[in-house]
Tab-separated table of C-alpha atoms in Angstrom:
chain	number	residue	atom	x	y	z
A	7	MET	CA	19.925	-123.817	-14.643
A	8	ASN	CA	16.770	-121.966	-13.625
A	9	THR	CA	14.701	-121.254	-16.755
A	10	HIS	CA	11.897	-119.527	-14.864
A	11	GLN	CA	12.073	-115.752	-14.700
A	12	SER	CA	10.116	-113.300	-12.624
A	13	PRO	CA	7.271	-111.629	-14.508
A	14	TRP	CA	8.840	-108.249	-13.665
A	15	VAL	CA	12.128	-109.305	-15.266
A	16	VAL	CA	10.291	-110.383	-18.425
A	17	ILE	CA	8.356	-107.068	-18.461
A	18	LEU	CA	11.586	-105.046	-18.005
A	19	LYS	CA	13.269	-106.987	-20.836
A	20	ARG	CA	10.368	-106.359	-23.136
A	21	PHE	CA	10.219	-102.705	-22.154
A	22	SER	CA	14.009	-102.208	-22.716
A	23	GLY	CA	13.520	-103.283	-26.325
A	24	ASN	CA	10.691	-100.807	-26.926
A	25	LYS	CA	12.378	-97.572	-28.024
A	26	MET	CA	9.121	-95.587	-28.248
A	27	GLY	CA	8.220	-96.728	-24.726
A	28	ILE	CA	11.586	-95.546	-23.426
A	29	LEU	CA	11.179	-92.211	-25.120
A	30	GLY	CA	7.671	-91.867	-23.563
A	31	THR	CA	9.097	-92.728	-20.143
A	32	LEU	CA	11.817	-90.089	-20.444
A	33	LEU	CA	9.269	-87.465	-21.493
A	34	ILE	CA	7.071	-88.332	-18.490
A	35	LEU	CA	10.025	-88.243	-16.142
A	36	CYS	CA	10.933	-84.804	-17.400
A	37	LEU	CA	7.388	-83.583	-16.751
A	38	ILE	CA	7.479	-85.037	-13.202
A	39	ILE	CA	10.860	-83.493	-12.414
A	40	THR	CA	9.750	-80.218	-13.807
A	41	ALA	CA	6.467	-80.275	-11.841
A	42	ILE	CA	8.190	-81.184	-8.543
A	43	PHE	CA	11.103	-78.758	-8.818
A	44	ALA	CA	9.239	-75.998	-10.646
A	45	PRO	CA	10.135	-73.237	-8.113
A	46	LEU	CA	13.825	-74.147	-8.400
A	47	LEU	CA	13.844	-74.386	-12.210
A	48	GLU	CA	12.114	-71.134	-12.931
A	49	PRO	CA	14.604	-68.477	-14.056
A	50	TYR	CA	12.159	-65.747	-12.850
A	51	SER	CA	9.061	-65.717	-10.764
A	52	PHE	CA	6.174	-66.918	-12.881
A	53	LYS	CA	4.075	-63.919	-11.843
A	54	GLU	CA	6.730	-61.200	-12.048
A	55	GLN	CA	5.552	-58.467	-14.425
A	56	ASN	CA	7.698	-56.020	-16.415
A	57	ILE	CA	5.621	-53.877	-18.721
A	58	GLU	CA	8.775	-52.592	-20.438
A	59	LEU	CA	9.440	-56.125	-21.676
A	60	MET	CA	5.860	-56.992	-22.787
A	61	ASN	CA	5.711	-59.352	-25.809
A	62	ASP	CA	9.515	-59.406	-25.913
A	63	PRO	CA	10.809	-62.095	-28.418
A	64	PRO	CA	13.071	-64.926	-27.320
A	65	SER	CA	16.383	-63.598	-26.166
A	66	GLU	CA	19.372	-64.443	-24.028
A	67	SER	CA	17.692	-63.125	-20.956
A	68	HIS	CA	14.274	-64.608	-21.731
A	69	ILE	CA	14.864	-67.764	-23.693
A	70	LEU	CA	11.218	-68.269	-24.742
A	71	GLY	CA	10.311	-64.559	-24.695
A	72	THR	CA	7.733	-62.823	-22.571
A	73	ASP	CA	3.928	-62.454	-22.588
A	74	GLU	CA	1.666	-59.405	-22.718
A	75	PHE	CA	2.527	-58.516	-19.144
A	76	GLY	CA	6.274	-58.940	-19.575
A	77	ARG	CA	6.267	-62.176	-17.641
A	78	ASP	CA	8.923	-64.760	-18.493
A	79	LEU	CA	7.258	-67.379	-20.657
A	80	LEU	CA	9.688	-70.240	-19.749
A	81	SER	CA	9.001	-69.722	-16.041
A	82	ARG	CA	5.231	-69.843	-16.659
A	83	ILE	CA	5.468	-72.929	-18.828
A	84	ILE	CA	7.542	-74.617	-16.114
A	85	ARG	CA	4.953	-73.755	-13.378
A	86	GLY	CA	2.182	-74.735	-15.786
A	87	ALA	CA	3.744	-78.239	-15.925
A	88	ARG	CA	2.807	-78.672	-12.231
A	89	ILE	CA	-0.779	-77.679	-12.912
A	90	SER	CA	-1.176	-79.974	-15.869
A	91	PHE	CA	0.419	-82.954	-14.178
A	92	MET	CA	-1.576	-82.522	-10.978
A	93	VAL	CA	-4.851	-82.122	-12.810
A	94	GLY	CA	-4.100	-85.010	-15.134
A	95	VAL	CA	-3.225	-87.462	-12.390
A	96	LEU	CA	-5.866	-86.474	-9.902
A	97	SER	CA	-8.722	-86.358	-12.366
A	98	VAL	CA	-7.791	-89.766	-13.900
A	99	ALA	CA	-7.517	-91.183	-10.411
A	100	LEU	CA	-11.058	-90.001	-9.651
A	101	SER	CA	-12.300	-91.403	-12.884
A	102	VAL	CA	-10.645	-94.769	-12.127
A	103	VAL	CA	-12.124	-94.927	-8.642
A	104	VAL	CA	-15.663	-94.127	-9.831
A	105	GLY	CA	-15.332	-96.465	-12.807
A	106	LEU	CA	-14.024	-99.331	-10.610
A	107	ILE	CA	-16.903	-99.005	-8.210
A	108	VAL	CA	-19.604	-98.790	-10.843
A	109	GLY	CA	-18.092	-101.323	-13.284
A	110	SER	CA	-17.228	-103.953	-10.730
A	111	ILE	CA	-20.714	-103.865	-9.135
A	112	ALA	CA	-22.353	-104.038	-12.596
A	113	GLY	CA	-20.208	-106.927	-13.753
A	114	PHE	CA	-20.299	-108.962	-10.567
A	115	TYR	CA	-24.045	-108.738	-9.697
A	116	GLY	CA	-25.436	-108.608	-13.238
A	117	GLY	CA	-29.207	-108.561	-13.809
A	118	ILE	CA	-31.122	-105.304	-13.301
A	119	VAL	CA	-28.172	-103.779	-11.456
A	120	ASP	CA	-25.941	-104.350	-14.550
A	121	VAL	CA	-28.633	-102.987	-16.888
A	122	VAL	CA	-29.201	-99.766	-14.880
A	123	LEU	CA	-25.512	-99.027	-14.300
A	124	THR	CA	-24.338	-99.933	-17.798
A	125	THR	CA	-27.131	-97.800	-19.329
A	126	PHE	CA	-26.084	-94.851	-17.213
A	127	ALA	CA	-22.462	-95.403	-18.207
A	128	ASP	CA	-23.397	-95.617	-21.854
A	129	LEU	CA	-25.415	-92.365	-21.699
A	130	THR	CA	-22.464	-90.657	-20.033
A	131	TRP	CA	-19.984	-92.069	-22.535
A	132	SER	CA	-22.172	-90.988	-25.514
A	133	MET	CA	-21.789	-87.334	-24.504
A	134	PRO	CA	-18.600	-85.436	-25.498
A	135	ALA	CA	-16.228	-85.130	-22.546
A	136	ILE	CA	-15.764	-81.433	-23.119
A	137	LEU	CA	-19.564	-80.857	-22.938
A	138	ILE	CA	-19.843	-82.761	-19.601
A	139	ALA	CA	-16.744	-80.868	-18.214
A	140	LEU	CA	-18.178	-77.482	-19.276
A	141	LEU	CA	-21.540	-78.268	-17.638
A	142	LEU	CA	-19.932	-79.428	-14.424
A	143	VAL	CA	-17.550	-76.482	-14.191
A	144	ALA	CA	-20.456	-74.077	-14.910
A	145	VAL	CA	-22.363	-75.652	-11.991
A	146	ILE	CA	-19.439	-76.020	-9.537
A	147	GLY	CA	-17.496	-72.901	-10.519
A	148	ALA	CA	-14.118	-72.253	-12.176
A	149	GLY	CA	-10.925	-73.243	-10.430
A	150	LEU	CA	-8.489	-76.129	-10.187
A	151	GLU	CA	-10.606	-78.215	-7.812
A	152	SER	CA	-13.627	-77.890	-10.036
A	153	VAL	CA	-11.589	-78.809	-13.129
A	154	VAL	CA	-10.309	-82.038	-11.407
A	155	ILE	CA	-13.852	-83.027	-10.467
A	156	ALA	CA	-15.266	-82.085	-13.847
A	157	ILE	CA	-12.643	-84.039	-15.849
A	158	GLY	CA	-12.814	-86.961	-13.406
A	159	LEU	CA	-16.619	-87.266	-13.865
A	160	SER	CA	-16.215	-86.914	-17.666
A	161	TYR	CA	-14.177	-90.007	-18.224
A	162	TRP	CA	-15.340	-92.529	-15.543
A	163	ALA	CA	-17.684	-94.398	-17.911
A	164	GLU	CA	-14.721	-95.587	-19.960
A	165	TYR	CA	-13.181	-97.285	-16.931
A	166	ALA	CA	-16.515	-98.636	-15.777
A	167	ARG	CA	-17.075	-100.448	-19.048
A	168	LEU	CA	-13.534	-101.747	-19.076
A	169	ILE	CA	-13.646	-103.172	-15.533
A	170	ARG	CA	-17.124	-104.568	-16.140
A	171	GLY	CA	-15.764	-106.519	-19.118
A	172	GLN	CA	-12.874	-107.834	-17.091
A	173	ILE	CA	-15.105	-108.903	-14.159
A	174	LEU	CA	-17.555	-110.691	-16.519
A	175	SER	CA	-14.683	-112.706	-18.029
A	176	LEU	CA	-13.208	-113.602	-14.663
A	177	LYS	CA	-16.123	-114.240	-12.350
A	178	SER	CA	-16.742	-117.687	-13.801
A	179	ALA	CA	-13.095	-118.711	-13.593
A	180	THR	CA	-12.191	-121.826	-11.568
A	181	PHE	CA	-10.297	-119.973	-8.883
A	182	ILE	CA	-13.293	-117.703	-8.222
A	183	GLU	CA	-15.641	-120.672	-7.978
A	184	ALA	CA	-13.203	-122.236	-5.579
A	185	THR	CA	-13.136	-119.068	-3.455
A	186	LYS	CA	-16.914	-119.020	-3.361
A	187	SER	CA	-17.048	-122.671	-2.315
A	188	LEU	CA	-14.749	-121.836	0.648
A	189	GLY	CA	-17.382	-119.373	1.907
A	190	ALA	CA	-15.819	-116.077	0.814
A	191	ASN	CA	-18.341	-113.225	0.698
A	192	ASP	CA	-18.823	-110.748	-2.175
A	193	TYR	CA	-16.606	-108.189	-0.564
A	194	VAL	CA	-13.604	-110.576	-0.407
A	195	ILE	CA	-14.161	-111.927	-3.902
A	196	LEU	CA	-14.380	-108.494	-5.456
A	197	LEU	CA	-11.576	-106.713	-3.560
A	198	LYS	CA	-9.124	-109.533	-3.147
A	199	HIS	CA	-9.534	-111.543	-6.267
A	200	LEU	CA	-11.545	-109.999	-9.158
A	201	ILE	CA	-10.415	-106.378	-9.047
A	202	PRO	CA	-6.669	-107.084	-8.525
A	203	ASN	CA	-6.749	-109.502	-11.464
A	204	SER	CA	-8.429	-106.907	-13.680
A	205	LEU	CA	-6.123	-103.974	-13.177
A	206	SER	CA	-3.612	-104.395	-16.049
A	207	PRO	CA	-5.900	-102.928	-18.717
A	208	ILE	CA	-7.089	-100.298	-16.314
A	209	ILE	CA	-3.520	-99.153	-15.704
A	210	VAL	CA	-2.904	-98.943	-19.431
A	211	ALA	CA	-6.139	-97.021	-20.048
A	212	ALA	CA	-5.386	-94.635	-17.140
A	213	THR	CA	-1.910	-93.910	-18.523
A	214	LEU	CA	-3.417	-92.991	-21.882
A	215	GLY	CA	-6.216	-91.140	-20.111
A	216	ILE	CA	-3.807	-88.745	-18.380
A	217	GLY	CA	-2.885	-87.352	-21.774
A	218	ASN	CA	-6.537	-86.839	-22.628
A	219	ALA	CA	-7.137	-85.175	-19.274
A	220	ILE	CA	-4.286	-82.782	-19.873
A	221	VAL	CA	-5.699	-81.788	-23.181
A	222	LEU	CA	-9.183	-81.308	-21.630
A	223	GLU	CA	-7.681	-79.201	-18.828
A	224	ALA	CA	-5.922	-77.046	-21.376
A	225	THR	CA	-9.187	-76.677	-23.310
A	226	LEU	CA	-11.010	-75.548	-20.226
A	227	GLY	CA	-8.150	-73.200	-19.409
A	228	PHE	CA	-8.333	-71.820	-22.956
A	229	LEU	CA	-12.055	-71.056	-22.323
A	230	GLY	CA	-11.203	-69.338	-19.036
A	231	MET	CA	-12.725	-72.031	-16.865
A	232	GLY	CA	-9.559	-73.676	-15.577
A	233	ALA	CA	-6.830	-72.304	-13.300
A	234	GLN	CA	-7.488	-68.646	-12.452
A	235	PRO	CA	-4.825	-65.879	-12.842
A	236	PRO	CA	-2.135	-65.470	-11.910
A	237	THR	CA	-1.784	-69.288	-11.738
A	238	PRO	CA	-0.328	-70.318	-15.129
A	239	SER	CA	-2.081	-72.950	-17.180
A	240	TRP	CA	-0.887	-73.943	-20.624
A	241	GLY	CA	-4.432	-73.596	-22.060
A	242	ALA	CA	-4.948	-70.187	-20.408
A	243	MET	CA	-1.572	-68.982	-21.677
A	244	MET	CA	-2.523	-69.996	-25.238
A	245	SER	CA	-5.859	-68.309	-24.827
A	246	SER	CA	-4.397	-64.968	-23.724
A	247	GLY	CA	-1.876	-65.219	-26.551
A	248	THR	CA	-4.548	-65.346	-29.274
A	249	ALA	CA	-4.990	-61.578	-28.962
A	250	TYR	CA	-1.322	-61.165	-29.811
A	251	LEU	CA	-1.012	-63.945	-32.341
A	252	PHE	CA	0.714	-61.825	-35.038
A	253	ILE	CA	2.711	-59.757	-32.523
A	254	SER	CA	4.086	-62.503	-30.231
A	255	PRO	CA	3.212	-65.994	-31.654
A	256	TRP	CA	5.665	-67.546	-29.215
A	257	VAL	CA	3.079	-67.093	-26.446
A	258	ILE	CA	0.930	-69.686	-28.171
A	259	ILE	CA	3.560	-71.848	-29.806
A	260	PHE	CA	5.692	-72.773	-26.780
A	261	PRO	CA	2.834	-73.695	-24.384
A	262	GLY	CA	1.328	-75.685	-27.246
A	263	LEU	CA	4.575	-77.547	-27.791
A	264	ALA	CA	4.874	-78.319	-24.060
A	265	MET	CA	1.359	-79.795	-24.046
A	266	MET	CA	1.942	-81.730	-27.238
A	267	THR	CA	5.236	-83.214	-25.864
A	268	THR	CA	3.562	-84.166	-22.623
A	269	VAL	CA	0.608	-85.930	-24.295
A	270	LEU	CA	2.979	-87.671	-26.702
A	271	GLY	CA	4.934	-89.049	-23.742
A	272	PHE	CA	1.893	-90.555	-22.062
A	273	ASN	CA	0.641	-91.943	-25.371
A	274	LEU	CA	3.956	-93.576	-26.212
A	275	PHE	CA	4.244	-95.056	-22.721
A	276	GLY	CA	0.626	-96.353	-22.835
A	277	ASP	CA	1.163	-97.915	-26.253
A	278	ALA	CA	4.323	-99.612	-24.971
A	279	LEU	CA	2.359	-101.029	-21.985
A	280	ILE	CA	-0.280	-102.446	-24.365
A	281	ASP	CA	2.440	-104.370	-26.265
A	282	ILE	CA	4.412	-105.431	-23.195
A	283	LEU	CA	1.458	-106.611	-21.202
A	284	ASP	CA	-0.293	-108.012	-24.262
A	285	ILE	CA	-3.555	-106.280	-23.341
A	286	LYS	CA	-6.603	-107.397	-25.313
A	287	ASN	CA	-10.095	-105.930	-25.318
A	288	ASN	CA	-12.266	-108.188	-23.264
A	289	GLU	CA	-15.502	-106.315	-23.900
């Protein structure tokens, strides 16, 4: 009888026993499906206005009510899911790429290179992400592309420090010394051996980071520096709803619940990955 099991089988078995991880996965899948099929799921056009129905409460025809322009709130929340998911994934991907490059170079070469890059990362990390994002958006200009770049460059230091710690713990390992003795150059050692063996904690951190990126995107949208009208953003919807807080509170409540549920899904999934992969801080 074969007692050896594939690592993937072991991971799936562990994951199947993590109820919170399964709940997080389901929430993320709902977000992905909603983002992909948004045009098909919207009961109305997200930009269709009807002044006669402005600030209409939830009803049979408009399940979540309407906003100050008579636009269906459910349709706008559904379309906003696409914006939030796209910004969250793309900005975190940018953060990871920049962090991997900086952190792996710092950890592998050490010395003055490590000191300079780590100091720069520490300075960046010491500043609030919202402040960095606001400064970058102010320089680049408002819009989705600017938001992705701004958020991506706000969080890269976290991944740089994480990958640096992983590289430092692995570069003196026996298999790396053996690879060097066989004549492998720095490029091969980094890209084929060190970085691939350092990715587990990066994946976990990126999963949790998507939730943070979605919150930051909503914050920028709330301040009017995110997606520009008529493109719906959960943050922008909440911002416009503040003027009608006591008239139509659903304009703030429902986008806020959508954002909260999305962030909860990524956090639960990330926490489950930490337990399943037994991730430890190697800093």
